[in-house]
Amino acid sequence: MNRVSVDTAGRPPSVDALARELSLSHSLPHALLVDFARRAIAEKPSEAKKLADKLADDFEQSLLRDVINATGVLLHTNLGRAPVAMQTSNRASNLELNMATGERGSRQATVGKLLALLCGAESAIVVNNNAAAVLLVVAALANSRDVAVSRGESVEIGGNFRIPEVTEQSGARLVDVGTTNRTRLRDYKKAIDKRGNDIALVLKVHPSNYRVSGFVEDTPVRELATLSVPVAVDIGSGLIDNTCPWLESRAPSWLSNEPAARQSINDGAALVMFSGDKLFGGPQCGVIIGRADLVEACAQHPLARALRPGSTTMLAMQSLAMSYLGRTATRDIAFWKMATISTSDLQSRAEKIVTAAKTGEVCALDSIPGAGSAPGATIASIGIVINGDYLTRLRMNETPIIARVKDDKTFLDLRTIQPDDDEIVVQALRQLAE
Ligand SMILES: *Cc1c(COP(=O)(O)O)cnc(C)c1O
């Protein structure tokens, strides 16, 4: 019986009949199915059912859910960067309650204290992302005044985060310093002398995934700190300390060129800004650390209210800071687990998967940090390679598996797959072989 396609009189199906038909195979809200039915009938009355089914299928696939990251990109922007477990409860929290006095408190105070301690700074606040952190710093400290930025650091990072535009939005004027490839301390000095008191801030930006190589020179924070104006440093990725004291082993070599919060503060940065969901391994947010008076100026600025994160983010940042301080990061933080797992562990997992799935071969791969962190660096890894392009089929798996294809071969990198998910990978590979 075909209830909904073109009826015996040759008329297209009714929207309502088609929506009801769709509800048999899609558990989506009725209003949405009506919308798909209407569109399908308008676009292709003769194949309305088929088209409406596809619209509903595509929508179901697009719903946010867990996926398995087999790409080997540890911080994959399309996959939400750092994987992090968010605690949820439907109870109230003491987000803005001062527990000692019972009066209104600050959502920033306790988490800020932990983050400041972690980075060796006086003070810290959390905002919605690092773009917001940079916007707020410039707005709070340089509104209607000038911000000096090296020409080599006046960059665009990822999706439309452009330093000149962010500065403009903050109500500050950008002053270009030096040249694209070389900017020295004396270039900053010249700019400050020329403009007298107009320069409120020197902004140093980590160019992240953009690199100029060869005849290049930038001015280190240590030197910038000798200038007469405060230096704010956007380090981007949120590496807390380049000696990685939370690891049992030494800091991994792939992090050797990455700027870190603690060292930037030690070198004299007045403020440091970074993302929460890159090398910090946390939820989407941005952190501003540094001199107490300057952090306070940011916290008091009207924009701070518009950029403040909610309780789930603050709670996740609190537990991450605790994990770093308690040296349990490699046990608690998913990012550090995948960043530090040994290739021999990966090798034995890959062998087990290949044996159980009776398909694919174990191969050596290079993972990358991703999200503009440690650009150019690779991390030795182990994976599974299968002949043919199975990207779509793996993505359509019940728990979607996001793999990588090169030269008509499908690669699954074990470093970014959480060990608990190995069995899901086995099942998916078995189905490919069938
Ligand atoms: C990633 C990055 C940003 C943007 O951070 P979001 O948290 O995505 O807003 C800004 N600056 C630098 C240097 C970055 O690497």
Coordinates of C-alpha atoms and ligand atoms in Angstrom, one line a residue:
M1 CA 0.0 0.0 0.0
N2 CA 1.3 3.4 -1.0
R3 CA -0.6 5.9 1.1
V4 CA 1.1 9.1 0.2
S5 CA 2.6 9.3 -3.2
V6 CA 0.5 10.5 -6.1
D7 CA -3.0 9.2 -5.5
T8 CA -5.2 7.5 -8.0
A9 CA -6.6 10.8 -9.3
G10 CA -3.0 11.9 -10.0
R11 CA -3.0 14.6 -7.2
P12 CA 0.0 15.1 -5.0
P13 CA -0.3 13.9 -1.4
S14 CA -1.6 16.2 1.2
V15 CA 1.0 17.7 3.5
D16 CA -0.6 16.2 6.5
A17 CA -0.8 12.7 5.1
L18 CA 2.9 12.9 4.1
A19 CA 3.9 14.2 7.5
R20 CA 2.1 11.3 9.2
E21 CA 3.8 8.9 6.9
L22 CA 7.1 10.3 7.8
S23 CA 6.4 10.0 11.5
L24 CA 6.5 6.2 11.1
S25 CA 10.2 6.2 10.3
H26 CA 11.5 9.5 11.9
S27 CA 11.2 10.4 15.5
L28 CA 11.2 14.2 14.9
P29 CA 8.7 16.8 16.0
H30 CA 5.5 16.9 13.9
A31 CA 6.0 20.5 13.1
L32 CA 9.3 19.7 11.5
L33 CA 7.9 16.8 9.5
V34 CA 5.1 19.1 8.2
D35 CA 7.8 21.5 7.1
F36 CA 9.7 18.8 5.2
A37 CA 6.5 17.5 3.7
R38 CA 5.5 20.9 2.5
R39 CA 8.9 21.6 0.9
A40 CA 9.0 18.2 -0.7
I41 CA 5.5 18.5 -2.2
A42 CA 6.3 22.0 -3.5
E43 CA 9.6 21.0 -5.0
K44 CA 8.9 17.6 -6.5
P45 CA 5.2 16.5 -6.1
S46 CA 5.8 13.2 -8.0
E47 CA 8.6 12.1 -5.6
A48 CA 7.5 13.9 -2.5
K49 CA 7.9 10.9 -0.2
K50 CA 11.4 10.2 -1.3
L51 CA 12.5 13.9 -1.0
A52 CA 10.8 14.4 2.3
D53 CA 12.5 11.2 3.6
K54 CA 15.8 12.6 2.6
L55 CA 15.2 16.0 4.2
A56 CA 14.2 14.2 7.5
D57 CA 17.2 11.9 7.3
D58 CA 19.6 14.8 6.7
F59 CA 18.1 16.7 9.6
E60 CA 18.4 13.7 11.9
Q61 CA 22.1 13.3 10.9
S62 CA 22.7 16.9 11.6
L63 CA 21.4 16.8 15.2
L64 CA 24.3 17.3 17.7
R65 CA 25.6 14.1 19.2
D66 CA 28.7 12.2 20.1
V67 CA 31.0 11.2 17.3
I68 CA 34.3 9.3 17.3
N69 CA 37.2 11.4 16.1
A70 CA 39.4 9.1 14.0
T71 CA 41.0 11.9 12.1
G72 CA 44.2 12.2 14.0
V73 CA 43.6 15.9 14.5
L74 CA 43.5 16.2 18.3
L75 CA 41.7 19.5 18.4
H76 CA 39.4 19.3 15.4
T77 CA 37.4 22.5 15.0
N78 CA 34.6 20.7 13.1
L79 CA 34.4 18.3 16.0
G80 CA 34.2 20.9 18.7
R81 CA 38.0 21.1 19.5
A82 CA 38.9 19.6 22.9
P83 CA 36.7 16.7 23.9
V84 CA 35.5 17.4 27.4
A85 CA 32.9 15.8 29.8
M86 CA 30.5 18.5 31.0
Q87 CA 28.9 17.7 34.3
T88 CA 25.2 18.4 34.2
S89 CA 22.6 18.5 37.0
N90 CA 19.2 20.0 37.2
R91 CA 19.9 21.4 40.6
A92 CA 20.7 25.1 41.2
S93 CA 24.4 26.0 41.8
N94 CA 26.1 28.7 43.9
L95 CA 27.2 30.4 40.7
E96 CA 26.8 33.9 42.1
L97 CA 26.2 33.2 45.8
N98 CA 28.8 34.2 48.3
M99 CA 28.7 31.1 50.6
A100 CA 30.3 32.9 53.5
T101 CA 27.9 35.8 53.7
G102 CA 24.9 34.5 51.9
E103 CA 24.9 37.5 49.7
R104 CA 25.4 38.0 46.0
G105 CA 28.9 36.9 44.9
S106 CA 31.0 36.7 41.8
R107 CA 30.9 33.8 39.3
Q108 CA 34.5 34.6 38.5
A109 CA 36.2 34.8 41.9
T110 CA 36.8 31.1 42.7
V111 CA 37.6 29.9 39.2
G112 CA 39.7 33.0 38.6
K113 CA 41.7 32.3 41.8
L114 CA 42.4 28.7 40.6
L115 CA 43.4 29.8 37.1
A116 CA 45.6 32.6 38.4
L117 CA 47.4 30.3 40.7
L118 CA 47.8 27.8 38.0
C119 CA 49.5 30.4 35.7
G120 CA 51.4 32.3 38.3
A121 CA 49.3 35.4 37.7
E122 CA 47.6 37.8 40.1
S123 CA 44.1 37.4 38.8
A124 CA 41.9 35.8 36.1
I125 CA 38.5 35.8 34.5
V126 CA 36.7 33.6 32.1
V127 CA 34.7 34.8 29.0
N128 CA 32.9 33.0 26.2
N129 CA 35.9 32.4 23.9
N130 CA 39.4 33.8 23.2
A131 CA 38.0 36.2 20.5
A132 CA 35.8 37.7 23.3
A133 CA 38.9 37.8 25.6
V134 CA 40.9 39.9 23.1
L135 CA 37.8 42.1 22.3
L136 CA 37.3 42.8 26.0
V137 CA 40.9 43.5 26.8
V138 CA 41.2 46.0 24.0
A139 CA 37.8 47.6 24.7
A140 CA 38.5 47.9 28.4
L141 CA 42.1 49.1 28.2
A142 CA 42.4 51.0 24.9
N143 CA 38.9 52.4 24.1
S144 CA 39.3 55.6 22.0
R145 CA 43.1 55.2 22.2
D146 CA 45.7 53.3 20.2
V147 CA 46.9 49.7 20.3
A148 CA 50.3 48.9 18.9
V149 CA 50.4 45.6 16.9
S150 CA 53.3 44.2 14.9
R151 CA 52.5 44.1 11.2
G152 CA 53.6 40.4 11.3
E153 CA 50.9 39.7 13.9
S154 CA 48.0 41.7 12.4
V155 CA 46.5 38.4 11.3
E156 CA 43.3 36.6 10.6
I157 CA 42.9 33.4 12.7
G158 CA 40.4 30.7 11.6
G159 CA 36.9 31.9 10.8
N160 CA 37.1 35.6 10.5
F161 CA 38.9 36.5 13.7
R162 CA 40.9 39.4 12.3
I163 CA 43.0 41.5 14.6
P164 CA 42.4 44.8 12.8
E165 CA 38.6 44.3 12.9
V166 CA 38.5 43.2 16.5
T167 CA 40.5 46.3 17.4
E168 CA 38.1 48.5 15.5
Q169 CA 35.1 46.8 17.1
S170 CA 36.6 47.6 20.5
G171 CA 36.7 51.3 19.7
A172 CA 40.5 51.4 19.6
R173 CA 42.8 52.5 16.8
L174 CA 45.3 50.0 15.5
V175 CA 48.9 51.3 15.1
D176 CA 50.9 49.1 12.8
V177 CA 54.4 48.5 14.0
G178 CA 57.5 47.2 12.1
T179 CA 57.2 45.1 8.9
T180 CA 55.5 41.9 8.0
N181 CA 58.5 39.8 8.5
R182 CA 60.6 41.7 11.1
T183 CA 59.5 43.8 14.1
R184 CA 62.0 44.9 16.8
L185 CA 61.7 46.6 20.1
R186 CA 62.9 49.8 18.6
D187 CA 60.0 49.8 16.2
Y188 CA 57.6 49.7 19.2
K189 CA 59.6 52.4 20.9
K190 CA 59.4 54.7 17.9
A191 CA 55.7 54.2 17.7
I192 CA 55.2 55.0 21.4
D193 CA 57.5 58.1 21.2
K194 CA 55.8 59.4 18.1
R195 CA 52.3 59.1 19.5
G196 CA 53.0 60.2 23.1
N197 CA 50.3 59.1 25.4
D198 CA 47.9 57.8 22.8
I199 CA 49.2 54.2 22.8
A200 CA 47.4 52.5 25.6
L201 CA 48.5 48.9 25.0
V202 CA 50.9 46.8 23.1
L203 CA 49.1 43.7 21.7
K204 CA 51.2 40.7 20.9
V205 CA 49.4 37.9 18.9
H206 CA 50.5 34.4 18.3
P207 CA 50.0 33.9 14.6
S208 CA 48.8 30.3 15.2
N209 CA 48.3 28.5 11.9
Y210 CA 50.0 31.3 9.9
R211 CA 53.7 31.2 9.6
V212 CA 56.3 33.3 7.9
S213 CA 59.7 31.5 7.7
G214 CA 63.1 32.6 6.7
F215 CA 64.2 36.2 7.3
V216 CA 61.8 36.8 10.3
E217 CA 62.1 38.3 13.7
D218 CA 59.5 39.2 16.3
T219 CA 60.0 40.9 19.6
P220 CA 59.8 38.5 22.6
V221 CA 57.5 39.4 25.5
R222 CA 60.6 39.8 27.8
E223 CA 61.7 42.8 25.6
L224 CA 58.2 44.2 25.1
A225 CA 57.8 44.3 28.9
T226 CA 60.5 47.0 29.1
L227 CA 58.2 49.4 27.2
S228 CA 56.3 52.1 29.1
V229 CA 52.8 50.7 28.2
P230 CA 51.3 47.4 29.3
V231 CA 51.7 44.4 27.1
A232 CA 48.7 42.0 26.4
V233 CA 49.6 38.7 24.8
D234 CA 47.1 36.6 22.9
I235 CA 48.9 33.2 23.1
G236 CA 45.9 31.5 21.5
S237 CA 46.1 27.9 22.5
G238 CA 46.2 27.9 26.2
L239 CA 49.3 25.9 27.0
I240 CA 49.6 26.7 30.8
D241 CA 53.3 26.0 31.3
N242 CA 55.8 24.9 28.7
T243 CA 57.5 22.6 31.2
C244 CA 54.2 20.6 31.5
P245 CA 54.6 19.8 35.2
W246 CA 51.3 17.8 35.1
L247 CA 53.0 15.2 32.9
E248 CA 55.1 12.4 34.4
S249 CA 57.5 12.6 31.5
R250 CA 59.1 15.8 30.1
A251 CA 57.2 18.2 28.0
P252 CA 56.6 16.6 24.6
S253 CA 58.9 18.0 21.8
W254 CA 55.9 19.0 19.6
L255 CA 55.1 21.7 22.1
S256 CA 58.6 23.2 22.1
N257 CA 57.7 26.3 20.1
E258 CA 54.3 27.0 21.7
P259 CA 54.0 30.1 23.9
A260 CA 52.7 29.3 27.4
A261 CA 50.7 31.4 29.9
R262 CA 53.1 31.0 32.9
Q263 CA 56.2 31.9 31.0
S264 CA 54.5 34.9 29.3
I265 CA 53.5 36.2 32.7
N266 CA 57.0 35.5 34.1
D267 CA 58.5 37.4 31.1
G268 CA 56.4 40.5 32.1
A269 CA 53.2 40.3 30.1
A270 CA 50.6 42.5 31.9
L271 CA 47.8 40.3 30.5
V272 CA 47.6 36.9 28.7
M273 CA 44.6 35.7 26.8
F274 CA 43.9 32.1 25.6
S275 CA 41.2 29.7 24.5
G276 CA 39.8 27.2 26.9
D277 CA 39.1 24.5 24.2
K278 CA 42.5 24.1 22.7
L279 CA 45.6 22.9 24.5
F280 CA 44.0 23.7 27.9
G281 CA 41.6 20.8 27.0
G282 CA 38.5 22.5 28.3
P283 CA 35.1 23.7 27.1
Q284 CA 34.7 26.6 24.7
C285 CA 35.7 29.8 26.6
G286 CA 38.4 32.4 26.8
V287 CA 40.7 33.2 29.7
I288 CA 42.2 36.5 30.7
I289 CA 45.0 36.4 33.3
G290 CA 47.4 38.9 34.6
R291 CA 47.7 42.1 36.6
A292 CA 44.8 42.4 39.1
D293 CA 44.0 46.0 38.3
L294 CA 43.8 45.3 34.5
V295 CA 41.8 42.1 34.9
E296 CA 39.4 44.1 37.2
A297 CA 39.1 46.8 34.5
C298 CA 38.1 44.0 32.0
A299 CA 35.6 42.5 34.5
Q300 CA 34.0 45.9 35.2
H301 CA 33.6 46.8 31.5
P302 CA 30.0 46.7 30.2
L303 CA 30.9 44.2 27.5
A304 CA 32.0 41.7 30.2
R305 CA 28.3 41.1 31.1
A306 CA 27.6 40.2 27.4
L307 CA 30.6 37.9 27.3
R308 CA 30.2 35.9 30.5
P309 CA 30.0 32.1 30.4
G310 CA 27.3 30.1 32.2
S311 CA 27.6 27.7 35.1
T312 CA 28.4 24.5 33.1
T313 CA 31.4 26.3 31.6
M314 CA 32.6 27.7 34.9
L315 CA 32.2 24.3 36.6
A316 CA 34.2 22.5 33.9
M317 CA 36.9 25.2 34.1
Q318 CA 37.0 24.7 37.9
S319 CA 37.5 21.0 37.7
L320 CA 40.1 21.3 34.9
A321 CA 42.1 23.8 37.0
M322 CA 41.9 21.4 39.9
S323 CA 43.1 18.6 37.8
Y324 CA 46.1 20.6 36.6
L325 CA 46.9 21.8 40.1
G326 CA 46.5 18.3 41.5
R327 CA 48.7 16.8 38.8
T328 CA 45.9 14.5 37.6
A329 CA 45.6 16.0 34.2
T330 CA 46.7 12.9 32.3
R331 CA 44.0 10.9 34.1
D332 CA 41.2 13.4 34.0
I333 CA 41.7 15.6 30.9
A334 CA 40.7 13.8 27.6
F335 CA 43.0 16.0 25.6
W336 CA 46.1 15.2 27.7
K337 CA 45.2 11.5 27.6
M338 CA 45.2 11.4 23.9
A339 CA 48.2 13.7 23.6
T340 CA 50.4 11.4 25.8
I341 CA 49.3 7.9 25.1
S342 CA 52.3 5.9 23.9
T343 CA 52.6 4.5 20.4
S344 CA 53.1 1.0 21.8
D345 CA 49.7 1.3 23.5
L346 CA 48.2 2.5 20.2
Q347 CA 49.9 -0.3 18.4
S348 CA 48.4 -3.0 20.5
R349 CA 45.0 -1.5 20.3
A350 CA 45.2 -1.3 16.5
E351 CA 46.3 -4.9 16.3
K352 CA 43.4 -6.0 18.5
I353 CA 40.9 -4.0 16.4
V354 CA 42.2 -5.4 13.1
T355 CA 42.2 -9.0 14.3
A356 CA 38.7 -8.7 15.7
A357 CA 37.3 -6.9 12.7
K358 CA 39.1 -9.1 10.2
T359 CA 39.7 -6.1 8.0
G360 CA 42.3 -3.3 7.5
E361 CA 46.0 -3.2 8.4
V362 CA 47.9 -1.5 11.1
C363 CA 50.0 1.5 9.9
A364 CA 52.1 4.3 11.2
L365 CA 50.5 7.8 11.1
D366 CA 51.2 11.3 12.1
S367 CA 48.6 13.0 14.3
I368 CA 48.5 16.8 14.5
P369 CA 47.5 19.0 17.4
G370 CA 45.0 21.1 15.3
A371 CA 43.1 24.3 15.9
G372 CA 46.2 26.3 15.0
S373 CA 48.1 24.9 18.1
A374 CA 51.8 24.1 17.6
P375 CA 51.5 24.7 13.8
G376 CA 53.6 22.4 11.7
A377 CA 54.2 19.9 14.6
T378 CA 53.3 16.2 14.3
I379 CA 52.9 13.5 16.9
A380 CA 53.9 10.0 16.0
S381 CA 50.8 7.7 16.0
I382 CA 49.4 4.4 14.9
G383 CA 46.3 3.7 13.0
I384 CA 44.3 1.4 10.7
V385 CA 44.3 1.7 6.9
I386 CA 41.6 0.1 4.7
N387 CA 41.6 0.1 0.9
G388 CA 38.8 2.2 -0.6
D389 CA 37.0 5.4 0.5
Y390 CA 34.7 4.6 3.4
L391 CA 34.4 8.1 4.7
T392 CA 30.6 8.4 4.2
R393 CA 29.8 4.9 5.5
L394 CA 31.8 5.4 8.6
R395 CA 30.1 8.8 9.1
M396 CA 26.7 7.2 8.8
N397 CA 27.6 4.6 11.5
E398 CA 25.2 4.6 14.4
T399 CA 27.9 6.4 16.4
P400 CA 29.4 8.3 13.6
I401 CA 33.1 7.7 13.0
I402 CA 35.0 10.6 11.4
A403 CA 38.0 9.2 9.4
R404 CA 40.4 10.6 6.8
V405 CA 40.9 9.5 3.2
K406 CA 44.0 9.8 1.1
D407 CA 44.8 8.1 -2.3
D408 CA 41.6 6.1 -2.1
K409 CA 42.6 4.6 1.3
T410 CA 40.7 5.2 4.5
F411 CA 42.7 6.0 7.7
L412 CA 41.6 5.7 11.3
D413 CA 44.1 7.3 13.7
L414 CA 44.0 5.5 17.1
R415 CA 45.4 8.5 19.0
T416 CA 42.2 10.5 18.8
I417 CA 39.9 7.5 19.3
Q418 CA 39.1 7.0 23.0
P419 CA 40.0 3.5 24.1
D420 CA 36.4 2.9 25.3
D421 CA 35.3 3.3 21.7
D422 CA 37.5 0.6 20.2
E423 CA 34.7 -1.9 20.3
I424 CA 32.4 0.5 18.3
V425 CA 35.2 0.8 15.7
V426 CA 35.5 -3.0 15.5
Q427 CA 31.8 -3.4 14.8
A428 CA 31.8 -0.6 12.2
L429 CA 34.8 -2.2 10.4
R430 CA 33.2 -5.6 10.5
Q431 CA 30.1 -4.1 8.7
L432 CA 32.4 -2.6 6.1
A433 CA 33.9 -6.0 5.4
E434 CA 30.5 -7.7 5.0
Ligands
LIG1 C1 42.3 30.3 18.3 C2 42.8 31.6 18.5 C3 41.9 32.7 18.7 C4 40.4 32.5 18.7 O1 40.1 31.8 19.9 P1 38.5 31.3 20.1 O2 38.6 30.7 21.4 O3 38.2 30.4 19.0 O4 37.7 32.5 20.0 C5 42.4 33.9 18.9 N1 43.8 34.1 18.9 C6 44.7 33.1 18.7 C7 46.1 33.4 18.6 C8 44.2 31.8 18.5 O5 45.1 30.8 18.3

